[in-house]
Amino acid sequence: MFKLIRLGLRRRKSPEHYRELQNHIAHASLGELQARGVRFAGACVLELGTGHGGYAAVLAQAAKCLVACDLRVFEFFSTAHIPFCVTDVSSALPFIAGRFDLVYASSLIEHIAQPDKLLGEIWRVLKPGGKLYLSFPPFYSLTLVGGHNFKPFHLLGEKRAIAIVNRLRKKDFKNYATCYKTWGLYPLKIEEVKRLILGANFEILDMYTRLSPLNTAKLPGILKDLATWHVCYLAQKPFA
């Protein structure tokens, strides 16, 4: 955890630093998934919201094939020899139905205005029995990345948080939905995303806290959101 915090604090220094953080998390994430029965050897994987490519670099080594997607091509992919697809994942995905064994979506759903449509597209491109790994930092978390750029003022409500951040950091944010220009930020809770996944007809195999021996994601009520730095869902598209 100390290494995670150290890497997280320096992630904004450069794309290489951000990718180093992603690499560290990805190795641990794959270990957690493998311990839960996910097999990467022979699997065709789709990564959504790949960013600087730190996850993709690890996934490409573990899986039979990997396709990475994002709104634009990041510099890493110019020499990475990893198939890349420029696409807006909030719209229809440009893949045939039933193509992938696993969809990997880390820190993505909280930036999607209509997450139910995203989950519907993920369902479509997965094979029967295919798995979905979806993770995100609960917006109201008191730890690490809860509230994103608006931490710690995110607990005061959107209008107050924006007003304070605009004044202190000399920004001109209008609302959460437009704060990242080409994509937004939407306050999501653990149980809310669980309902969305179930509503998309997935079966949830496990829900756990990333890189933590304590599964705070299963605490009662609001405590789970306040205490969890990053929640992970492992879900499956039923065979029939």
CSV table of C-alpha atoms in Angstrom, one decimal:
chain,number,residue,atom,x,y,z
A,1,MET,CA,0.0,0.0,0.0
A,2,PHE,CA,2.9,2.4,0.7
A,3,LYS,CA,4.2,1.9,-2.8
A,4,LEU,CA,0.8,2.5,-4.2
A,5,ILE,CA,0.5,5.8,-2.3
A,6,ARG,CA,4.0,6.8,-3.4
A,7,LEU,CA,3.3,6.1,-7.0
A,8,GLY,CA,-0.1,7.8,-6.8
A,9,LEU,CA,1.4,11.0,-5.4
A,10,ARG,CA,3.9,11.3,-8.4
A,11,ARG,CA,1.5,10.1,-11.1
A,12,ARG,CA,0.9,13.6,-12.5
A,13,LYS,CA,4.6,14.3,-13.1
A,14,SER,CA,4.6,12.7,-16.5
A,15,PRO,CA,2.8,10.0,-18.6
A,16,GLU,CA,5.6,7.6,-17.7
A,17,HIS,CA,4.9,8.2,-14.0
A,18,TYR,CA,1.2,7.6,-14.5
A,19,ARG,CA,1.9,4.4,-16.5
A,20,GLU,CA,4.2,3.2,-13.7
A,21,LEU,CA,1.2,3.6,-11.3
A,22,GLN,CA,-1.0,1.7,-13.7
A,23,ASN,CA,1.5,-1.1,-14.1
A,24,HIS,CA,1.7,-1.6,-10.4
A,25,ILE,CA,-2.0,-1.7,-10.0
A,26,ALA,CA,-2.5,-4.0,-13.1
A,27,HIS,CA,-0.1,-6.6,-11.8
A,28,ALA,CA,-1.9,-6.8,-8.5
A,29,SER,CA,-5.3,-6.7,-10.2
A,30,LEU,CA,-4.5,-9.6,-12.5
A,31,GLY,CA,-3.3,-11.6,-9.4
A,32,GLU,CA,-6.6,-10.9,-7.7
A,33,LEU,CA,-8.6,-12.0,-10.7
A,34,GLN,CA,-6.5,-15.1,-11.2
A,35,ALA,CA,-7.1,-16.0,-7.6
A,36,ARG,CA,-10.9,-15.8,-8.4
A,37,GLY,CA,-10.6,-18.2,-11.3
A,38,VAL,CA,-10.2,-15.8,-14.2
A,39,ARG,CA,-7.9,-17.3,-16.9
A,40,PHE,CA,-6.0,-15.0,-19.2
A,41,ALA,CA,-4.1,-17.5,-21.2
A,42,GLY,CA,-6.0,-18.1,-24.4
A,43,ALA,CA,-8.4,-15.2,-23.6
A,44,CYS,CA,-9.3,-12.4,-25.9
A,45,VAL,CA,-9.6,-9.2,-23.8
A,46,LEU,CA,-11.0,-5.8,-24.4
A,47,GLU,CA,-9.8,-2.9,-22.2
A,48,LEU,CA,-12.0,0.1,-22.1
A,49,GLY,CA,-10.6,3.5,-21.1
A,50,THR,CA,-7.0,2.4,-21.4
A,51,GLY,CA,-5.4,5.9,-20.8
A,52,HIS,CA,-1.6,5.9,-20.7
A,53,GLY,CA,-1.4,2.2,-21.3
A,54,GLY,CA,-0.1,0.8,-18.0
A,55,TYR,CA,-2.9,-1.7,-17.7
A,56,ALA,CA,-2.7,-2.6,-21.4
A,57,ALA,CA,1.0,-3.4,-21.2
A,58,VAL,CA,0.3,-6.0,-18.4
A,59,LEU,CA,-2.9,-7.4,-20.0
A,60,ALA,CA,-1.2,-7.9,-23.4
A,61,GLN,CA,1.5,-10.1,-21.7
A,62,ALA,CA,-1.1,-12.2,-19.9
A,63,ALA,CA,-3.8,-12.6,-22.6
A,64,LYS,CA,-3.9,-14.3,-26.0
A,65,CYS,CA,-5.0,-11.1,-27.5
A,66,LEU,CA,-5.9,-7.6,-26.3
A,67,VAL,CA,-7.7,-4.7,-27.9
A,68,ALA,CA,-7.4,-1.3,-26.0
A,69,CYS,CA,-9.8,1.5,-26.4
A,70,ASP,CA,-10.0,5.2,-25.5
A,71,LEU,CA,-11.1,8.5,-26.9
A,72,ARG,CA,-7.6,9.2,-28.3
A,73,VAL,CA,-4.4,7.4,-28.9
A,74,PHE,CA,-1.9,8.0,-26.1
A,75,GLU,CA,1.8,8.2,-26.9
A,76,PHE,CA,2.7,4.8,-25.4
A,77,PHE,CA,0.7,3.0,-28.1
A,78,SER,CA,2.8,4.4,-31.0
A,79,THR,CA,5.5,1.8,-30.2
A,80,ALA,CA,3.6,-0.7,-28.0
A,81,HIS,CA,2.4,-3.0,-30.8
A,82,ILE,CA,-0.9,-3.4,-29.0
A,83,PRO,CA,-4.1,-3.2,-31.1
A,84,PHE,CA,-5.8,0.1,-30.4
A,85,CYS,CA,-9.2,1.4,-31.3
A,86,VAL,CA,-10.2,5.1,-31.0
A,87,THR,CA,-13.8,5.1,-29.8
A,88,ASP,CA,-16.2,6.8,-27.5
A,89,VAL,CA,-17.1,4.0,-25.1
A,90,SER,CA,-20.2,5.9,-24.1
A,91,SER,CA,-21.7,5.0,-27.5
A,92,ALA,CA,-21.9,1.7,-29.5
A,93,LEU,CA,-18.7,-0.3,-29.4
A,94,PRO,CA,-17.3,-1.1,-32.9
A,95,PHE,CA,-17.1,-4.9,-32.3
A,96,ILE,CA,-19.2,-7.8,-33.3
A,97,ALA,CA,-21.3,-9.6,-30.7
A,98,GLY,CA,-19.7,-12.2,-28.6
A,99,ARG,CA,-16.1,-11.4,-29.6
A,100,PHE,CA,-14.4,-11.2,-26.2
A,101,ASP,CA,-13.8,-13.5,-23.2
A,102,LEU,CA,-13.1,-10.6,-20.8
A,103,VAL,CA,-13.8,-6.9,-20.7
A,104,TYR,CA,-11.6,-4.9,-18.4
A,105,ALA,CA,-12.8,-1.5,-17.3
A,106,SER,CA,-10.9,0.2,-14.5
A,107,SER,CA,-11.8,3.8,-13.4
A,108,LEU,CA,-14.2,4.3,-16.3
A,109,ILE,CA,-17.8,4.0,-15.3
A,110,GLU,CA,-17.7,7.1,-13.1
A,111,HIS,CA,-17.0,9.1,-16.2
A,112,ILE,CA,-19.9,7.8,-18.3
A,113,ALA,CA,-23.2,9.8,-18.4
A,114,GLN,CA,-25.3,6.7,-19.2
A,115,PRO,CA,-23.6,3.7,-17.6
A,116,ASP,CA,-26.5,1.4,-18.4
A,117,LYS,CA,-25.8,1.8,-22.1
A,118,LEU,CA,-22.1,1.1,-21.6
A,119,LEU,CA,-23.0,-2.1,-19.7
A,120,GLY,CA,-25.4,-3.1,-22.4
A,121,GLU,CA,-22.6,-2.8,-25.0
A,122,ILE,CA,-20.2,-4.8,-22.8
A,123,TRP,CA,-22.9,-7.5,-22.6
A,124,ARG,CA,-23.2,-7.6,-26.3
A,125,VAL,CA,-19.5,-8.0,-27.1
A,126,LEU,CA,-18.9,-10.6,-24.5
A,127,LYS,CA,-19.2,-14.3,-25.2
A,128,PRO,CA,-21.7,-16.3,-23.2
A,129,GLY,CA,-19.8,-17.1,-20.0
A,130,GLY,CA,-17.5,-14.1,-20.6
A,131,LYS,CA,-16.5,-12.0,-17.7
A,132,LEU,CA,-16.5,-8.4,-16.8
A,133,TYR,CA,-14.0,-6.7,-14.5
A,134,LEU,CA,-15.3,-3.3,-13.5
A,135,SER,CA,-13.8,-1.1,-10.9
A,136,PHE,CA,-14.0,2.5,-9.7
A,137,PRO,CA,-13.3,4.8,-6.7
A,138,PRO,CA,-16.6,5.5,-4.9
A,139,PHE,CA,-17.2,9.2,-5.2
A,140,TYR,CA,-17.9,9.8,-1.5
A,141,SER,CA,-14.8,7.8,-0.3
A,142,LEU,CA,-12.7,9.5,2.4
A,143,THR,CA,-9.6,7.8,1.1
A,144,LEU,CA,-7.2,8.5,-1.8
A,145,VAL,CA,-9.1,9.4,-5.0
A,146,GLY,CA,-12.6,9.8,-3.6
A,147,GLY,CA,-14.1,12.9,-5.1
A,148,HIS,CA,-11.3,13.1,-7.7
A,149,ASN,CA,-10.3,16.7,-8.2
A,150,PHE,CA,-12.9,18.0,-5.8
A,151,LYS,CA,-11.6,16.1,-2.7
A,152,PRO,CA,-12.1,16.9,0.2
A,153,PHE,CA,-14.8,19.4,-0.7
A,154,HIS,CA,-16.9,16.7,-2.5
A,155,LEU,CA,-18.6,15.9,0.7
A,156,LEU,CA,-20.2,19.4,0.8
A,157,GLY,CA,-22.3,18.9,-2.4
A,158,GLU,CA,-21.6,19.7,-6.0
A,159,LYS,CA,-22.3,23.5,-6.0
A,160,ARG,CA,-20.2,24.2,-2.9
A,161,ALA,CA,-17.4,21.9,-4.0
A,162,ILE,CA,-17.2,23.6,-7.4
A,163,ALA,CA,-17.3,27.1,-5.9
A,164,ILE,CA,-14.5,26.3,-3.4
A,165,VAL,CA,-12.3,24.6,-5.9
A,166,ASN,CA,-12.8,27.4,-8.4
A,167,ARG,CA,-11.7,29.9,-5.9
A,168,LEU,CA,-8.8,28.0,-4.3
A,169,ARG,CA,-7.3,26.6,-7.6
A,170,LYS,CA,-8.4,29.4,-10.0
A,171,LYS,CA,-10.5,27.1,-12.1
A,172,ASP,CA,-13.7,27.7,-14.0
A,173,PHE,CA,-15.7,24.4,-13.5
A,174,LYS,CA,-19.4,24.7,-14.2
A,175,ASN,CA,-20.4,21.2,-13.0
A,176,TYR,CA,-19.1,17.7,-12.5
A,177,ALA,CA,-20.4,16.6,-15.9
A,178,THR,CA,-18.1,18.9,-17.8
A,179,CYS,CA,-15.1,19.2,-15.5
A,180,TYR,CA,-12.9,17.0,-17.7
A,181,LYS,CA,-13.9,18.6,-21.0
A,182,THR,CA,-14.3,15.6,-23.3
A,183,TRP,CA,-15.7,13.4,-20.5
A,184,GLY,CA,-17.4,14.0,-17.1
A,185,LEU,CA,-17.5,12.9,-13.5
A,186,TYR,CA,-20.6,11.4,-12.0
A,187,PRO,CA,-20.9,10.7,-8.3
A,188,LEU,CA,-21.5,6.9,-8.0
A,189,LYS,CA,-22.0,4.7,-5.0
A,190,ILE,CA,-21.0,1.0,-4.6
A,191,GLU,CA,-24.6,-0.3,-4.4
A,192,GLU,CA,-25.7,1.9,-7.3
A,193,VAL,CA,-23.2,0.3,-9.6
A,194,LYS,CA,-24.0,-3.1,-8.3
A,195,ARG,CA,-27.7,-2.5,-9.2
A,196,LEU,CA,-26.6,-1.3,-12.7
A,197,ILE,CA,-24.6,-4.5,-13.3
A,198,LEU,CA,-27.4,-6.7,-12.1
A,199,GLY,CA,-29.8,-4.7,-14.2
A,200,ALA,CA,-27.7,-5.4,-17.3
A,201,ASN,CA,-28.4,-9.1,-16.6
A,202,PHE,CA,-24.9,-9.9,-15.4
A,203,GLU,CA,-24.3,-12.3,-12.5
A,204,ILE,CA,-21.9,-10.8,-9.9
A,205,LEU,CA,-19.3,-13.4,-8.9
A,206,ASP,CA,-17.5,-11.2,-6.4
A,207,MET,CA,-17.3,-7.6,-5.1
A,208,TYR,CA,-14.1,-6.7,-3.3
A,209,THR,CA,-11.7,-3.9,-2.4
A,210,ARG,CA,-8.7,-3.6,-4.7
A,211,LEU,CA,-5.2,-4.2,-3.2
A,212,SER,CA,-6.7,-4.6,0.3
A,213,PRO,CA,-6.8,-7.5,2.8
A,214,LEU,CA,-10.0,-5.9,4.2
A,215,ASN,CA,-13.1,-5.9,2.0
A,216,THR,CA,-14.6,-2.6,3.0
A,217,ALA,CA,-16.9,-2.8,0.0
A,218,LYS,CA,-19.1,-5.1,2.0
A,219,LEU,CA,-19.5,-2.8,5.0
A,220,PRO,CA,-23.1,-1.8,5.8
A,221,GLY,CA,-24.8,1.3,4.4
A,222,ILE,CA,-22.8,4.4,3.6
A,223,LEU,CA,-19.8,3.1,5.5
A,224,LYS,CA,-18.8,1.0,2.5
A,225,ASP,CA,-18.5,4.1,0.3
A,226,LEU,CA,-16.7,6.2,2.9
A,227,ALA,CA,-14.1,3.5,3.7
A,228,THR,CA,-13.5,2.0,0.2
A,229,TRP,CA,-10.8,3.5,-1.9
A,230,HIS,CA,-11.5,1.4,-5.0
A,231,VAL,CA,-14.2,-1.2,-5.4
A,232,CYS,CA,-14.0,-4.1,-7.9
A,233,TYR,CA,-16.8,-6.2,-9.4
A,234,LEU,CA,-16.2,-9.5,-11.1
A,235,ALA,CA,-19.3,-10.4,-13.1
A,236,GLN,CA,-20.2,-12.9,-15.8
A,237,LYS,CA,-22.6,-13.0,-18.7
A,238,PRO,CA,-24.6,-16.2,-18.3
A,239,PHE,CA,-24.2,-19.1,-20.7
A,240,ALA,CA,-27.9,-19.0,-21.5
